[in-house]
């Protein structure tokens, strides 16, 4: 077996390494002008989503996420993303998202979605957090709608009840439907059931939690 001539300290020069009977065959690991750690391997550069071709239709909009989008999801979210990007340019201080939900969901699934979005670095207007004691409920919501770039509507059975009762969620829905920046997310229901409550909202393509966690939905 061929032994390295300098097993403890390595080779001080490139010529010394080249003359070593054990290491001369591995000189392609060597980097000129810098002495590498003995036995180290060359580092590879792995491309990130930001460096990939823009022709791919399966990439997520945020480069930090590893979740991919289906063709349908990409077609759904791309127009909303483009509108949000324009809003971000024009109104840099706005929140990323206004989260519309039923009152009954505020401490459960709506909170879960809110937390998942914030873990992704998304700034969210959320009634449980942003409506302070002693302030006008409707006025606070009005400001939240005005100061957010995109509306996410969490559609649940509780949301249907709120719409039927013409509650606050009904008012938020009416305001959000006036924009092109709405993404419905159906949870424990279907778009077919939604169409029986709101044809306008059901006509907006969105996302479904069936088979996906709120974390995955937030990444998308």
CSV table of C-alpha atoms in Angstrom, one decimal:
chain,number,residue,atom,x,y,z
A,1,UNK,CA,0.0,0.0,0.0
A,2,UNK,CA,1.4,3.4,-0.9
A,3,UNK,CA,1.8,5.6,2.1
A,4,UNK,CA,1.5,9.4,2.1
A,5,UNK,CA,4.8,11.2,2.7
A,6,UNK,CA,3.2,13.7,5.1
A,7,UNK,CA,0.3,12.1,6.9
A,8,UNK,CA,0.4,14.4,10.0
A,9,UNK,CA,1.0,17.9,8.6
A,10,UNK,CA,-0.1,17.6,5.0
A,11,UNK,CA,1.9,19.0,2.1
A,12,UNK,CA,3.1,22.6,2.4
A,13,UNK,CA,3.3,23.2,-1.4
A,14,UNK,CA,1.6,22.0,-4.5
A,15,UNK,CA,4.9,20.5,-5.8
A,16,UNK,CA,5.3,18.6,-2.6
A,17,UNK,CA,1.8,17.1,-3.0
A,18,UNK,CA,2.5,16.3,-6.7
A,19,UNK,CA,5.7,14.4,-5.7
A,20,UNK,CA,4.0,12.4,-3.1
A,21,UNK,CA,3.4,8.8,-4.3
A,22,UNK,CA,0.0,8.6,-2.5
A,23,UNK,CA,-1.4,12.0,-3.2
A,24,UNK,CA,-0.1,12.8,-6.7
A,25,UNK,CA,-3.1,10.9,-8.2
A,26,UNK,CA,-5.5,13.2,-6.2
A,27,UNK,CA,-4.2,16.6,-7.2
A,28,UNK,CA,-7.6,17.6,-8.6
A,29,UNK,CA,-8.7,18.1,-5.0
A,30,UNK,CA,-6.0,20.7,-4.6
A,31,UNK,CA,-6.9,24.4,-4.8
A,32,UNK,CA,-4.1,26.8,-5.8
A,33,UNK,CA,-3.2,29.7,-3.5
A,34,UNK,CA,-5.0,28.1,-0.6
A,35,UNK,CA,-4.0,25.1,1.4
A,36,UNK,CA,-7.0,22.8,2.1
A,37,UNK,CA,-7.6,20.7,5.2
A,38,UNK,CA,-5.9,17.4,4.8
A,39,UNK,CA,-8.2,14.9,3.2
A,40,UNK,CA,-10.9,17.5,2.5
A,41,UNK,CA,-13.2,17.1,-0.5
A,42,UNK,CA,-14.1,19.8,-3.0
A,43,UNK,CA,-17.3,21.6,-2.3
A,44,UNK,CA,-20.2,21.5,-4.8
A,45,UNK,CA,-22.5,24.4,-5.6
A,46,UNK,CA,-26.1,23.3,-5.5
A,47,UNK,CA,-28.5,25.6,-7.4
A,48,UNK,CA,-31.3,27.2,-5.5
A,49,UNK,CA,-34.8,28.0,-6.9
A,50,UNK,CA,-33.6,31.6,-7.5
A,51,UNK,CA,-31.0,30.4,-9.9
A,52,UNK,CA,-33.1,28.0,-11.9
A,53,UNK,CA,-34.8,28.7,-15.2
A,54,UNK,CA,-37.8,30.9,-15.1
A,55,UNK,CA,-39.6,28.6,-17.5
A,56,UNK,CA,-40.3,26.1,-14.8
A,57,UNK,CA,-44.0,26.3,-13.8
A,58,UNK,CA,-43.6,24.2,-10.6
A,59,UNK,CA,-41.6,26.6,-8.5
A,60,UNK,CA,-42.9,28.3,-5.4
A,61,UNK,CA,-42.9,32.1,-5.5
A,62,UNK,CA,-40.8,32.4,-2.3
A,63,UNK,CA,-37.4,31.0,-2.8
A,64,UNK,CA,-37.0,29.9,0.8
A,65,UNK,CA,-39.8,27.3,0.6
A,66,UNK,CA,-39.2,23.8,-0.8
A,67,UNK,CA,-42.9,23.2,-1.5
A,68,UNK,CA,-43.7,22.9,-5.2
A,69,UNK,CA,-46.9,23.9,-6.9
A,70,UNK,CA,-49.0,21.9,-9.3
A,71,UNK,CA,-49.8,23.5,-12.7
A,72,UNK,CA,-53.3,24.4,-11.5
A,73,UNK,CA,-52.0,25.9,-8.3
A,74,UNK,CA,-49.4,27.9,-10.2
A,75,UNK,CA,-52.1,29.2,-12.5
A,76,UNK,CA,-54.3,30.1,-9.5
A,77,UNK,CA,-51.6,31.9,-7.5
A,78,UNK,CA,-49.6,33.6,-10.2
A,79,UNK,CA,-52.1,36.4,-11.0
A,80,UNK,CA,-52.6,37.1,-7.3
A,81,UNK,CA,-48.8,37.1,-6.8
A,82,UNK,CA,-48.4,39.6,-9.7
A,83,UNK,CA,-51.1,41.9,-8.2
A,84,UNK,CA,-49.5,41.7,-4.8
A,85,UNK,CA,-46.1,42.5,-6.2
A,86,UNK,CA,-47.5,45.7,-7.8
A,87,UNK,CA,-49.1,46.6,-4.4
A,88,UNK,CA,-45.7,46.0,-2.7
A,89,UNK,CA,-44.1,48.4,-5.0
A,90,UNK,CA,-46.7,51.1,-4.6
A,91,UNK,CA,-47.5,50.5,-0.9
A,92,UNK,CA,-44.4,49.0,0.8
A,93,UNK,CA,-45.8,49.4,4.3
A,94,UNK,CA,-48.9,47.3,3.7
A,95,UNK,CA,-49.3,43.9,5.3
A,96,UNK,CA,-48.9,40.9,3.0
A,97,UNK,CA,-52.2,39.2,3.9
A,98,UNK,CA,-55.6,40.0,5.4
A,99,UNK,CA,-57.0,36.8,6.9
A,100,UNK,CA,-60.8,36.6,6.6
A,101,UNK,CA,-62.3,33.8,8.8
A,102,UNK,CA,-65.4,33.0,10.8
A,103,UNK,CA,-65.6,34.2,14.4
A,104,UNK,CA,-65.9,30.6,15.6
A,105,UNK,CA,-62.6,29.6,13.9
A,106,UNK,CA,-60.6,32.4,15.5
A,107,UNK,CA,-58.9,30.4,18.2
A,108,UNK,CA,-58.6,27.1,16.3
A,109,UNK,CA,-58.0,26.6,12.5
A,110,UNK,CA,-57.8,30.4,11.7
A,111,UNK,CA,-55.1,30.7,14.4
A,112,UNK,CA,-53.3,27.7,13.1
A,113,UNK,CA,-53.2,29.2,9.6
A,114,UNK,CA,-52.1,32.6,10.9
A,115,UNK,CA,-49.2,31.0,12.8
A,116,UNK,CA,-48.2,28.9,9.8
A,117,UNK,CA,-48.1,32.0,7.6
A,118,UNK,CA,-46.1,34.0,10.1
A,119,UNK,CA,-43.6,31.2,10.4
A,120,UNK,CA,-43.0,31.7,6.6
A,121,UNK,CA,-42.2,35.4,7.3
A,122,UNK,CA,-45.6,36.6,6.0
A,123,UNK,CA,-47.1,39.7,7.7
A,124,UNK,CA,-50.7,38.9,8.5
A,125,UNK,CA,-53.7,41.1,9.6
A,126,UNK,CA,-55.5,38.9,12.0
A,127,UNK,CA,-58.5,40.1,14.1
A,128,UNK,CA,-57.5,38.3,17.2
A,129,UNK,CA,-54.2,40.1,17.2
A,130,UNK,CA,-54.9,43.4,15.6
A,131,UNK,CA,-58.3,44.5,17.1
A,132,UNK,CA,-57.5,46.2,20.3
A,133,UNK,CA,-59.9,46.5,23.3
A,134,UNK,CA,-61.9,49.7,23.2
A,135,UNK,CA,-61.6,50.2,19.4
A,136,UNK,CA,-64.3,50.1,16.8
A,137,UNK,CA,-64.6,46.5,15.3
A,138,UNK,CA,-65.8,47.6,11.9
A,139,UNK,CA,-63.4,50.5,11.6
A,140,UNK,CA,-60.4,48.3,12.6
A,141,UNK,CA,-61.4,45.7,10.0
A,142,UNK,CA,-61.9,48.5,7.4
A,143,UNK,CA,-58.3,49.7,8.0
A,144,UNK,CA,-57.0,46.1,7.9
A,145,UNK,CA,-58.6,45.5,4.5
A,146,UNK,CA,-57.2,48.8,3.2
A,147,UNK,CA,-53.7,48.1,4.5
A,148,UNK,CA,-53.3,44.5,3.2
A,149,UNK,CA,-52.1,43.4,-0.2
A,150,UNK,CA,-53.9,40.0,-0.5
A,151,UNK,CA,-57.0,38.6,1.0
A,152,UNK,CA,-57.0,35.0,2.2
A,153,UNK,CA,-60.5,33.6,3.0
A,154,UNK,CA,-60.6,30.6,5.2
A,155,UNK,CA,-63.7,28.7,4.1
A,156,UNK,CA,-65.1,26.3,6.7
A,157,UNK,CA,-68.5,25.1,7.9
A,158,UNK,CA,-68.4,27.9,10.5
A,159,UNK,CA,-67.7,30.4,7.7
A,160,UNK,CA,-71.0,29.3,6.0
A,161,UNK,CA,-72.9,30.0,9.2
A,162,UNK,CA,-71.3,33.4,9.5
A,163,UNK,CA,-72.3,34.3,5.9
A,164,UNK,CA,-75.9,33.1,6.5
A,165,UNK,CA,-76.1,35.3,9.6
A,166,UNK,CA,-74.7,38.2,7.6
A,167,UNK,CA,-71.9,38.7,10.2
A,168,UNK,CA,-68.6,40.4,10.0
A,169,UNK,CA,-67.2,37.7,7.7
A,170,UNK,CA,-69.9,38.6,5.2
A,171,UNK,CA,-68.8,42.2,5.2
A,172,UNK,CA,-65.1,41.2,4.8
A,173,UNK,CA,-66.1,38.9,1.9
A,174,UNK,CA,-68.0,41.6,0.1
A,175,UNK,CA,-65.0,44.0,0.3
A,176,UNK,CA,-62.4,41.4,-0.8
A,177,UNK,CA,-64.5,40.2,-3.8
A,178,UNK,CA,-64.1,43.7,-5.2
A,179,UNK,CA,-60.4,43.1,-5.7
A,180,UNK,CA,-58.4,40.7,-7.9
A,181,UNK,CA,-56.2,39.7,-4.9
A,182,UNK,CA,-58.3,37.0,-3.2
A,183,UNK,CA,-57.3,33.4,-2.4
A,184,UNK,CA,-60.0,31.1,-0.9
A,185,UNK,CA,-58.7,28.2,1.2
A,186,UNK,CA,-61.3,25.5,1.8
A,187,UNK,CA,-61.0,23.4,5.0
A,188,UNK,CA,-63.3,20.6,5.9
A,189,UNK,CA,-65.6,21.5,3.0
A,190,UNK,CA,-65.4,21.6,-0.9
A,191,UNK,CA,-65.7,24.1,-3.6
A,192,UNK,CA,-69.0,22.5,-4.7
A,193,UNK,CA,-70.4,23.2,-1.3
A,194,UNK,CA,-69.0,26.7,-1.4
A,195,UNK,CA,-70.7,27.4,-4.7
A,196,UNK,CA,-74.1,26.9,-2.9
A,197,UNK,CA,-73.2,29.8,-0.6
A,198,UNK,CA,-71.2,32.2,-2.8
A,199,UNK,CA,-70.9,31.6,-6.5
A,200,UNK,CA,-68.5,34.6,-6.8
A,201,UNK,CA,-66.1,33.3,-4.2
A,202,UNK,CA,-66.3,29.7,-5.6
A,203,UNK,CA,-65.4,31.0,-9.0
A,204,UNK,CA,-62.0,32.2,-7.6
A,205,UNK,CA,-59.5,29.5,-7.8
A,206,UNK,CA,-57.8,28.7,-4.6
A,207,UNK,CA,-56.3,26.0,-2.3
A,208,UNK,CA,-57.6,23.0,-0.4
A,209,UNK,CA,-56.4,21.6,2.9
A,210,UNK,CA,-57.5,18.1,1.9
A,211,UNK,CA,-54.2,16.1,1.9
A,212,UNK,CA,-52.2,19.2,2.9
A,213,UNK,CA,-51.3,20.7,6.3
A,214,UNK,CA,-51.7,24.4,7.1
A,215,UNK,CA,-47.9,24.6,7.0
A,216,UNK,CA,-47.9,23.3,3.4
A,217,UNK,CA,-50.7,25.7,2.5
A,218,UNK,CA,-48.8,28.6,4.0
A,219,UNK,CA,-45.6,27.7,2.1
A,220,UNK,CA,-47.6,27.7,-1.2
